mmCIF file with all atom_site columns, C-alpha atoms in Angstrom:
data_model
loop_
_atom_site.group_PDB
_atom_site.id
_atom_site.type_symbol
_atom_site.label_atom_id
_atom_site.label_alt_id
_atom_site.label_comp_id
_atom_site.label_asym_id
_atom_site.label_entity_id
_atom_site.label_seq_id
_atom_site.pdbx_PDB_ins_code
_atom_site.Cartn_x
_atom_site.Cartn_y
_atom_site.Cartn_z
_atom_site.occupancy
_atom_site.B_iso_or_equiv
_atom_site.pdbx_formal_charge
_atom_site.auth_seq_id
_atom_site.auth_comp_id
_atom_site.auth_asym_id
_atom_site.auth_atom_id
_atom_site.pdbx_PDB_model_num
ATOM 1   C CA . MET V 1 1   ? 13.441 -23.066 -40.352 1.00 0.00 ? 11  MET V CA 1
ATOM 2   C CA . GLN V 1 2   ? 11.633 -23.684 -43.590 1.00 0.00 ? 12  GLN V CA 1
ATOM 3   C CA . GLU V 1 3   ? 8.311  -23.419 -41.958 1.00 0.00 ? 13  GLU V CA 1
ATOM 4   C CA . PRO V 1 4   ? 5.958  -20.461 -42.873 1.00 0.00 ? 14  PRO V CA 1
ATOM 5   C CA . GLU V 1 5   ? 6.148  -19.204 -39.338 1.00 0.00 ? 15  GLU V CA 1
ATOM 6   C CA . CYS V 1 6   ? 9.934  -18.577 -39.760 1.00 0.00 ? 16  CYS V CA 1
ATOM 7   C CA . ALA V 1 7   ? 9.471  -16.631 -43.213 1.00 0.00 ? 17  ALA V CA 1
ATOM 8   C CA . ASP V 1 8   ? 10.551 -13.385 -41.649 1.00 0.00 ? 18  ASP V CA 1
ATOM 9   C CA . ASN V 1 9   ? 13.586 -14.430 -39.661 1.00 0.00 ? 19  ASN V CA 1
ATOM 10  C CA . LEU V 1 10  ? 17.054 -12.922 -40.549 1.00 0.00 ? 20  LEU V CA 1
ATOM 11  C CA . LEU V 1 11  ? 19.267 -16.072 -40.727 1.00 0.00 ? 21  LEU V CA 1
ATOM 12  C CA . ALA V 1 12  ? 19.519 -16.532 -44.525 1.00 0.00 ? 22  ALA V CA 1
ATOM 13  C CA . PRO V 1 13  ? 22.831 -14.292 -44.786 1.00 0.00 ? 23  PRO V CA 1
ATOM 14  C CA . LEU V 1 14  ? 24.241 -16.222 -41.905 1.00 0.00 ? 24  LEU V CA 1
ATOM 15  C CA . ALA V 1 15  ? 24.490 -19.457 -43.883 1.00 0.00 ? 25  ALA V CA 1
ATOM 16  C CA . ALA V 1 16  ? 27.920 -18.068 -44.908 1.00 0.00 ? 26  ALA V CA 1
ATOM 17  C CA . LEU V 1 17  ? 29.126 -18.670 -41.360 1.00 0.00 ? 27  LEU V CA 1
ATOM 18  C CA . ASN V 1 18  ? 28.706 -22.384 -41.862 1.00 0.00 ? 28  ASN V CA 1
ATOM 19  C CA . VAL V 1 19  ? 31.983 -24.253 -42.317 1.00 0.00 ? 29  VAL V CA 1
ATOM 20  C CA . GLY V 1 20  ? 32.813 -27.894 -43.062 1.00 0.00 ? 30  GLY V CA 1
ATOM 21  C CA . ASP V 1 21  ? 30.723 -30.777 -44.250 1.00 0.00 ? 31  ASP V CA 1
ATOM 22  C CA . PRO V 1 22  ? 28.188 -31.709 -41.450 1.00 0.00 ? 32  PRO V CA 1
ATOM 23  C CA . ALA V 1 23  ? 27.970 -35.293 -42.788 1.00 0.00 ? 33  ALA V CA 1
ATOM 24  C CA . GLY V 1 24  ? 31.637 -35.693 -42.475 1.00 0.00 ? 34  GLY V CA 1
ATOM 25  C CA . LEU V 1 25  ? 31.987 -33.811 -39.114 1.00 0.00 ? 35  LEU V CA 1
ATOM 26  C CA . GLY V 1 26  ? 28.904 -35.049 -37.587 1.00 0.00 ? 36  GLY V CA 1
ATOM 27  C CA . VAL V 1 27  ? 27.893 -31.701 -36.367 1.00 0.00 ? 37  VAL V CA 1
ATOM 28  C CA . GLY V 1 28  ? 26.782 -28.348 -37.970 1.00 0.00 ? 38  GLY V CA 1
ATOM 29  C CA . ARG V 1 29  ? 29.737 -26.047 -37.593 1.00 0.00 ? 39  ARG V CA 1
ATOM 30  C CA . ALA V 1 30  ? 29.766 -22.177 -37.612 1.00 0.00 ? 40  ALA V CA 1
ATOM 31  C CA . ASN V 1 31  ? 32.618 -19.752 -37.598 1.00 0.00 ? 41  ASN V CA 1
ATOM 32  C CA . TYR V 1 32  ? 31.430 -17.055 -35.104 1.00 0.00 ? 42  TYR V CA 1
ATOM 33  C CA . ARG V 1 33  ? 35.002 -15.588 -35.228 1.00 0.00 ? 43  ARG V CA 1
ATOM 34  C CA . THR V 1 34  ? 34.494 -13.926 -38.615 1.00 0.00 ? 44  THR V CA 1
ATOM 35  C CA . ALA V 1 35  ? 36.115 -10.504 -39.175 1.00 0.00 ? 45  ALA V CA 1
ATOM 36  C CA . ASP V 1 36  ? 33.546 -9.650  -41.951 1.00 0.00 ? 46  ASP V CA 1
ATOM 37  C CA . PRO V 1 37  ? 31.757 -6.528  -40.742 1.00 0.00 ? 47  PRO V CA 1
ATOM 38  C CA . ALA V 1 38  ? 28.711 -7.123  -42.978 1.00 0.00 ? 48  ALA V CA 1
ATOM 39  C CA . MET V 1 39  ? 28.341 -10.765 -41.542 1.00 0.00 ? 49  MET V CA 1
ATOM 40  C CA . LEU V 1 40  ? 28.824 -9.488  -38.043 1.00 0.00 ? 50  LEU V CA 1
ATOM 41  C CA . ASP V 1 41  ? 26.160 -6.833  -38.664 1.00 0.00 ? 51  ASP V CA 1
ATOM 42  C CA . ALA V 1 42  ? 23.785 -9.461  -40.038 1.00 0.00 ? 52  ALA V CA 1
ATOM 43  C CA . ALA V 1 43  ? 24.430 -11.889 -37.091 1.00 0.00 ? 53  ALA V CA 1
ATOM 44  C CA . LYS V 1 44  ? 23.670 -9.116  -34.555 1.00 0.00 ? 54  LYS V CA 1
ATOM 45  C CA . ALA V 1 45  ? 20.468 -8.036  -36.377 1.00 0.00 ? 55  ALA V CA 1
ATOM 46  C CA . ALA V 1 46  ? 19.349 -11.588 -36.346 1.00 0.00 ? 56  ALA V CA 1
ATOM 47  C CA . SER V 1 47  ? 20.210 -12.427 -32.879 1.00 0.00 ? 57  SER V CA 1
ATOM 48  C CA . MET V 1 48  ? 20.865 -9.392  -30.583 1.00 0.00 ? 58  MET V CA 1
ATOM 49  C CA . ALA V 1 49  ? 19.804 -6.236  -32.128 1.00 0.00 ? 59  ALA V CA 1
ATOM 50  C CA . ASP V 1 50  ? 19.010 -4.630  -28.895 1.00 0.00 ? 60  ASP V CA 1
ATOM 51  C CA . ALA V 1 51  ? 22.587 -4.989  -27.578 1.00 0.00 ? 61  ALA V CA 1
ATOM 52  C CA . THR V 1 52  ? 25.642 -2.876  -27.949 1.00 0.00 ? 62  THR V CA 1
ATOM 53  C CA . ASP V 1 53  ? 28.432 -4.025  -30.360 1.00 0.00 ? 63  ASP V CA 1
ATOM 54  C CA . GLU V 1 54  ? 30.569 -4.836  -27.259 1.00 0.00 ? 64  GLU V CA 1
ATOM 55  C CA . GLN V 1 55  ? 27.826 -6.912  -25.726 1.00 0.00 ? 65  GLN V CA 1
ATOM 56  C CA . PHE V 1 56  ? 27.311 -8.731  -29.001 1.00 0.00 ? 66  PHE V CA 1
ATOM 57  C CA . ARG V 1 57  ? 30.974 -9.522  -29.358 1.00 0.00 ? 67  ARG V CA 1
ATOM 58  C CA . ALA V 1 58  ? 31.069 -10.856 -25.871 1.00 0.00 ? 68  ALA V CA 1
ATOM 59  C CA . LEU V 1 59  ? 28.233 -13.227 -26.642 1.00 0.00 ? 69  LEU V CA 1
ATOM 60  C CA . LEU V 1 60  ? 30.168 -14.470 -29.538 1.00 0.00 ? 70  LEU V CA 1
ATOM 61  C CA . ASN V 1 61  ? 33.065 -15.396 -27.391 1.00 0.00 ? 71  ASN V CA 1
ATOM 62  C CA . LEU V 1 62  ? 30.648 -17.686 -25.558 1.00 0.00 ? 72  LEU V CA 1
ATOM 63  C CA . LEU V 1 63  ? 29.152 -19.475 -28.489 1.00 0.00 ? 73  LEU V CA 1
ATOM 64  C CA . GLN V 1 64  ? 30.100 -23.285 -29.089 1.00 0.00 ? 74  GLN V CA 1
ATOM 65  C CA . PRO V 1 65  ? 30.699 -23.689 -32.894 1.00 0.00 ? 75  PRO V CA 1
ATOM 66  C CA . ASP V 1 66  ? 29.348 -27.032 -33.131 1.00 0.00 ? 76  ASP V CA 1
ATOM 67  C CA . GLU V 1 67  ? 25.669 -27.963 -32.896 1.00 0.00 ? 77  GLU V CA 1
ATOM 68  C CA . SER V 1 68  ? 23.982 -31.389 -33.447 1.00 0.00 ? 78  SER V CA 1
ATOM 69  C CA . PRO V 1 69  ? 22.265 -31.590 -36.747 1.00 0.00 ? 79  PRO V CA 1
ATOM 70  C CA . ALA V 1 70  ? 19.398 -33.492 -34.859 1.00 0.00 ? 80  ALA V CA 1
ATOM 71  C CA . VAL V 1 71  ? 18.256 -30.168 -33.280 1.00 0.00 ? 81  VAL V CA 1
ATOM 72  C CA . MET V 1 72  ? 17.079 -28.711 -36.555 1.00 0.00 ? 82  MET V CA 1
ATOM 73  C CA . ALA V 1 73  ? 15.603 -31.872 -38.011 1.00 0.00 ? 83  ALA V CA 1
ATOM 74  C CA . ALA V 1 74  ? 11.974 -31.838 -38.816 1.00 0.00 ? 84  ALA V CA 1
ATOM 75  C CA . GLY V 1 75  ? 11.341 -34.838 -36.502 1.00 0.00 ? 85  GLY V CA 1
ATOM 76  C CA . ALA V 1 76  ? 13.002 -33.183 -33.489 1.00 0.00 ? 86  ALA V CA 1
ATOM 77  C CA . ARG V 1 77  ? 10.132 -33.318 -31.120 1.00 0.00 ? 87  ARG V CA 1
ATOM 78  C CA . GLY V 1 78  ? 9.416  -33.830 -27.342 1.00 0.00 ? 88  GLY V CA 1
ATOM 79  C CA . HIS V 1 79  ? 7.572  -36.927 -26.389 1.00 0.00 ? 89  HIS V CA 1
ATOM 80  C CA . ALA V 1 80  ? 4.646  -36.833 -23.862 1.00 0.00 ? 90  ALA V CA 1
ATOM 81  C CA . ASN V 1 81  ? 5.922  -39.778 -21.596 1.00 0.00 ? 91  ASN V CA 1
ATOM 82  C CA . THR V 1 82  ? 9.231  -38.074 -21.019 1.00 0.00 ? 92  THR V CA 1
ATOM 83  C CA . TRP V 1 83  ? 9.606  -34.421 -21.803 1.00 0.00 ? 93  TRP V CA 1
ATOM 84  C CA . GLY V 1 84  ? 5.894  -33.956 -21.003 1.00 0.00 ? 94  GLY V CA 1
ATOM 85  C CA . THR V 1 85  ? 6.186  -35.095 -17.508 1.00 0.00 ? 95  THR V CA 1
ATOM 86  C CA . ILE V 1 86  ? 8.294  -32.051 -16.207 1.00 0.00 ? 96  ILE V CA 1
ATOM 87  C CA . ALA V 1 87  ? 6.996  -28.517 -15.529 1.00 0.00 ? 97  ALA V CA 1
ATOM 88  C CA . ARG V 1 88  ? 8.256  -26.050 -18.039 1.00 0.00 ? 98  ARG V CA 1
ATOM 89  C CA . THR V 1 89  ? 8.215  -22.389 -18.914 1.00 0.00 ? 99  THR V CA 1
ATOM 90  C CA . TYR V 1 90  ? 8.557  -20.719 -22.126 1.00 0.00 ? 100 TYR V CA 1
ATOM 91  C CA . ILE V 1 91  ? 10.143 -17.289 -22.368 1.00 0.00 ? 101 ILE V CA 1
ATOM 92  C CA . ARG V 1 92  ? 8.593  -15.716 -25.605 1.00 0.00 ? 102 ARG V CA 1
ATOM 93  C CA . LEU V 1 93  ? 10.923 -13.112 -27.122 1.00 0.00 ? 103 LEU V CA 1
ATOM 94  C CA . THR V 1 94  ? 8.671  -10.656 -28.781 1.00 0.00 ? 104 THR V CA 1
ATOM 95  C CA . SER V 1 95  ? 11.755 -8.956  -30.911 1.00 0.00 ? 105 SER V CA 1
ATOM 96  C CA . ASP V 1 96  ? 13.207 -12.239 -31.890 1.00 0.00 ? 106 ASP V CA 1
ATOM 97  C CA . ARG V 1 97  ? 14.373 -12.117 -35.484 1.00 0.00 ? 107 ARG V CA 1
ATOM 98  C CA . THR V 1 98  ? 15.950 -15.568 -35.377 1.00 0.00 ? 108 THR V CA 1
ATOM 99  C CA . LEU V 1 99  ? 12.915 -17.524 -34.147 1.00 0.00 ? 109 LEU V CA 1
ATOM 100 C CA . PRO V 1 100 ? 10.048 -15.190 -34.996 1.00 0.00 ? 110 PRO V CA 1
ATOM 101 C CA . VAL V 1 101 ? 7.159  -14.937 -32.550 1.00 0.00 ? 111 VAL V CA 1
ATOM 102 C CA . ALA V 1 102 ? 4.759  -16.838 -34.947 1.00 0.00 ? 112 ALA V CA 1
ATOM 103 C CA . MET V 1 103 ? 7.159  -19.859 -34.699 1.00 0.00 ? 113 MET V CA 1
ATOM 104 C CA . GLN V 1 104 ? 7.549  -19.521 -30.981 1.00 0.00 ? 114 GLN V CA 1
ATOM 105 C CA . ASP V 1 105 ? 3.689  -19.558 -30.730 1.00 0.00 ? 115 ASP V CA 1
ATOM 106 C CA . ARG V 1 106 ? 3.433  -22.558 -32.804 1.00 0.00 ? 116 ARG V CA 1
ATOM 107 C CA . LEU V 1 107 ? 6.144  -24.354 -30.594 1.00 0.00 ? 117 LEU V CA 1
ATOM 108 C CA . ILE V 1 108 ? 4.084  -23.385 -27.453 1.00 0.00 ? 118 ILE V CA 1
ATOM 109 C CA . ALA V 1 109 ? 0.791  -24.649 -29.076 1.00 0.00 ? 119 ALA V CA 1
ATOM 110 C CA . GLU V 1 110 ? 2.325  -28.036 -30.225 1.00 0.00 ? 120 GLU V CA 1
ATOM 111 C CA . GLY V 1 111 ? 3.903  -28.588 -26.858 1.00 0.00 ? 121 GLY V CA 1
ATOM 112 C CA . ASP V 1 112 ? 0.595  -27.720 -25.020 1.00 0.00 ? 122 ASP V CA 1
ATOM 113 C CA . ALA V 1 113 ? -1.287 -29.952 -27.398 1.00 0.00 ? 123 ALA V CA 1
ATOM 114 C CA . LEU V 1 114 ? 1.046  -32.856 -26.741 1.00 0.00 ? 124 LEU V CA 1
ATOM 115 C CA . THR V 1 115 ? 0.655  -32.582 -23.041 1.00 0.00 ? 125 THR V CA 1
ATOM 116 C CA . PRO V 1 116 ? -2.610 -30.815 -22.218 1.00 0.00 ? 126 PRO V CA 1
ATOM 117 C CA . ASP V 1 117 ? -2.422 -31.444 -18.573 1.00 0.00 ? 127 ASP V CA 1
ATOM 118 C CA . ASN V 1 118 ? 1.003  -29.990 -18.379 1.00 0.00 ? 128 ASN V CA 1
ATOM 119 C CA . THR V 1 119 ? 1.015  -26.711 -20.431 1.00 0.00 ? 129 THR V CA 1
ATOM 120 C CA . TYR V 1 120 ? 3.859  -24.139 -20.653 1.00 0.00 ? 130 TYR V CA 1
ATOM 121 C CA . ASP V 1 121 ? 3.973  -21.273 -18.099 1.00 0.00 ? 131 ASP V CA 1
ATOM 122 C CA . VAL V 1 122 ? 4.386  -18.466 -20.759 1.00 0.00 ? 132 VAL V CA 1
ATOM 123 C CA . HIS V 1 123 ? 6.081  -15.255 -20.170 1.00 0.00 ? 133 HIS V CA 1
ATOM 124 C CA . SER V 1 124 ? 7.029  -12.525 -22.693 1.00 0.00 ? 134 SER V CA 1
ATOM 125 C CA . LEU V 1 125 ? 10.086 -10.252 -22.925 1.00 0.00 ? 135 LEU V CA 1
ATOM 126 C CA . ASP V 1 126 ? 10.524 -7.526  -25.557 1.00 0.00 ? 136 ASP V CA 1
ATOM 127 C CA . THR V 1 127 ? 13.912 -8.501  -26.569 1.00 0.00 ? 137 THR V CA 1
ATOM 128 C CA . GLY V 1 128 ? 15.692 -10.422 -29.308 1.00 0.00 ? 138 GLY V CA 1
ATOM 129 C CA . HIS V 1 129 ? 17.001 -14.064 -29.521 1.00 0.00 ? 139 HIS V CA 1
ATOM 130 C CA . THR V 1 130 ? 19.927 -13.590 -27.262 1.00 0.00 ? 140 THR V CA 1
ATOM 131 C CA . GLY V 1 131 ? 19.329 -9.968  -25.935 1.00 0.00 ? 141 GLY V CA 1
ATOM 132 C CA . PHE V 1 132 ? 17.938 -10.894 -22.603 1.00 0.00 ? 142 PHE V CA 1
ATOM 133 C CA . PRO V 1 133 ? 21.341 -11.407 -20.812 1.00 0.00 ? 143 PRO V CA 1
ATOM 134 C CA . CYS V 1 134 ? 22.191 -7.789  -21.456 1.00 0.00 ? 144 CYS V CA 1
ATOM 135 C CA . SER V 1 135 ? 19.031 -6.305  -20.000 1.00 0.00 ? 145 SER V CA 1
ATOM 136 C CA . PRO V 1 136 ? 17.576 -8.667  -17.514 1.00 0.00 ? 146 PRO V CA 1
ATOM 137 C CA . ARG V 1 137 ? 14.008 -7.865  -16.278 1.00 0.00 ? 147 ARG V CA 1
ATOM 138 C CA . SER V 1 138 ? 12.182 -9.116  -13.321 1.00 0.00 ? 148 SER V CA 1
#
């Protein structure tokens, strides 16, 4: 998230959702059950701005509070001899304010460069990071 392609994401205020010591817990933990209206507004703007408040709160009820810290590590990469052997599709979210389009495009380009004989089948949706469950498109 420190890469230049992520410069315009809206995640910075959401750091206040983090709880506990990741080193001690072995996970990154977030408190999605906050009652802070400003924090909820910031989380909705970052992840699901195109949804209603009710849809957003329903999504929060589905979220797992723990995430492996390895997911966000700089070296978290697929490998051509394993991940690169399966067909894959990338759904590019053009209104994503969590993972901006510039970063999505970089991820697509890096994946395609790793496995040039097995590139992504890329499709774009005009929705935010998690808005697509609320307005499915064909």
